Structure formats: structure tokens, C-alpha cells
Amino acid sequence: MIQTVNGKIDAKDLGITMCHEHFIIDLSKVRGEDDSTLQDTKLMLKEVEKLKALGCQAVVEVTANDMGRDVIKLREISKAAGLHIIASTGFYLAPYHPKWLQESTIEDLKALFKKEITEGIEGTGIKAGIIGEVATSKNKILQTEEKVLRAAARASKELDCAVSTHCDMGTMGNEQVELMLSEGAHPDKLILGHIDLVSDILYHKGILEKGVNLAFDTIGKTKYLTDEKRADHLFALLDAGYEDHLLLSQDVSRKSYLCSYGGKGYTAVLGYFIDLLKERGISKPQLDKMLIHNPARILDRAC
Ligand SMILES: [Zn+2]
């Protein structure tokens, strides 16, 4: 079963899924600007309508505890739009961590994640369906980030729950995997995020060799890398036999990315990227795995 903000669903009912998005988020306390604040459910519903019109049925909303998460608003959006939304428990990059996290133990954090998965989030009764997005900084892992990752891995092991990560600018992927596997997490429950920002196919393959999953989750963010280049990398990984371990998404976290503000919104993957893949000869089963079957398998657990 898969835990959504509206209760459990059968994994086979999940449908086309974006694996790493944000609908309600507030990163302004660190970034100091309003662009990283998405709080308006009406505005979001307009954006979600466009995504749904392209056939999307589910979104993994990876806004962690310290990123302005609001699961009540997520449930409102889910109900109004008729979209499955999977909410998260976790902590993001160190600058966002609450002060108390310095003193807490790995076991304390594990207990919090488990509570939000099995009992609910902040008294709402709405349960998290994934641990995410747990993060590491660019080219380093800070002390509290390591604690969060270890706790996430332990909770994942005990509850068979998926973990979604943030690799800052795509870095530290191997270190994240080693750390979480050393805590006993099952590799197929791990989704490494933002690795597609690194234009290095050997790096991608090295991580996939460990049995984990890679999210190509910054589709449409072409100031970092062209989508054509992302497609090149994706085909290289498909040719190498990794079709069961790839997922797609856009990671929209700013107003300026939204269609309402002149951006691509949540539509880059289904609006044009899959056409690019089809032109280059991707098969329907391969596409269905990345969009439907891989997210469903990874999120599915006895709950
Ligand atoms: Zn994100």
C-alpha cells in the first residue's frame, strides 16, 4: 500500500507520478527572498490542473519538516484536484535545521520520522508516505545532516519506507548511499535526488551499481544543464540496463518556475521531455517504468 495525504491506496492505483516536487514550501528564512515561498493553495491548484491535464495522477511532495511543510494544505490540494499526494517527514540542509537538532540523537530523529509515518504529522492524523528530502551540502556532509541521513536509513529499515534525498548540485551521491546502507537501509528504498545535475555518466552508473534509484528530478531547469543532455544521460543508463531504477520529476520550489509567473511549472516532464525521449526511440514499457511502475514499487509497503 502507499500512504497518501488522503489515506492508503493500492500501489497499482498510483498512476503516473512525479517523484520530487513541492506545492507548499517556505525557504525564505534562509534564502531571504519571497520567490522560494509557495503558500497559496488556489494558485497551486491552477498549476496542478495543468499537470493533471497531461495525465499525472500522483506527486511525491518532498517538503521536509523544516521547509515550511503544511500537510493540511496538501490535503486540500489533493482533494480539490483529485491528485494523489504523498507527504514527507525529514529534515533538509543544515542551515534549515531547527536548533534542537544539534542535541538530538539519531534515535530521537528516527522516532520522530517513525511517528510521522505511523501516527501522523503534528496532530493532523495525516501520515507521511516517504522520508524526504533529506539532504547533504555541496561537496560535504555536515554533522546534523549525517545524523538525519542515519536516522532516515534506520526508520526506512524498520518500516520499509522509501527515502528521497537532496544531493546539493548533485554532489555526495556515493557518500549518501554508503552512509544509509551502513545503517541497514535496503538500496531499492533509496531515491537519490538531483544527481541529474552532474554531467558525468560514470558517476551516475557508479551510484546505480549499488542497487539504489536515481531521480532525474530537475527536468526543465536548463540554466544548469540542457534537457537534451539529460536525455543523453538517461539513454546511456537505459542502454546499461537501469530502466527499473530511474524516475522523473521537476523539483519546482520557486514562484518564478510556475506557469503563472512565466515558467514551465510542473509540466516539463509530461509537456515536452517525454516527447524528446519518444523521438529518440524510448519504448513505452521503459517510459511506463520511469513514470509509473518504479515509483509505485519503491513507495509500496505494508502499512
Ligand atoms: Zn526538492
XYZ file of N, CA and C and ligand atoms in Angstrom, residues 20 22 62 67 92 133 166 194 251, ligand 1:
28
model
N 9.457 14.079 -7.239
C 10.117 15.047 -6.342
C 9.603 16.456 -6.657
N 7.415 20.194 -4.922
C 6.979 20.990 -3.764
C 5.763 21.816 -4.175
N 8.017 16.389 -1.439
C 9.147 16.083 -0.552
C 9.551 17.258 0.344
N 11.062 22.884 6.024
C 10.976 23.603 4.745
C 9.628 24.289 4.558
N 15.993 18.971 5.970
C 16.690 19.400 4.743
C 18.156 19.733 5.061
N 12.786 15.634 1.887
C 14.006 15.302 1.221
C 15.147 15.534 2.189
N 18.275 14.869 -1.204
C 18.737 16.056 -1.923
C 20.257 15.995 -1.946
N 18.592 14.806 -7.573
C 19.366 15.882 -8.225
C 20.694 15.424 -8.827
N 11.173 19.163 -9.584
C 11.606 19.863 -8.372
C 11.308 21.363 -8.417
Zn 13.330 19.486 -3.702
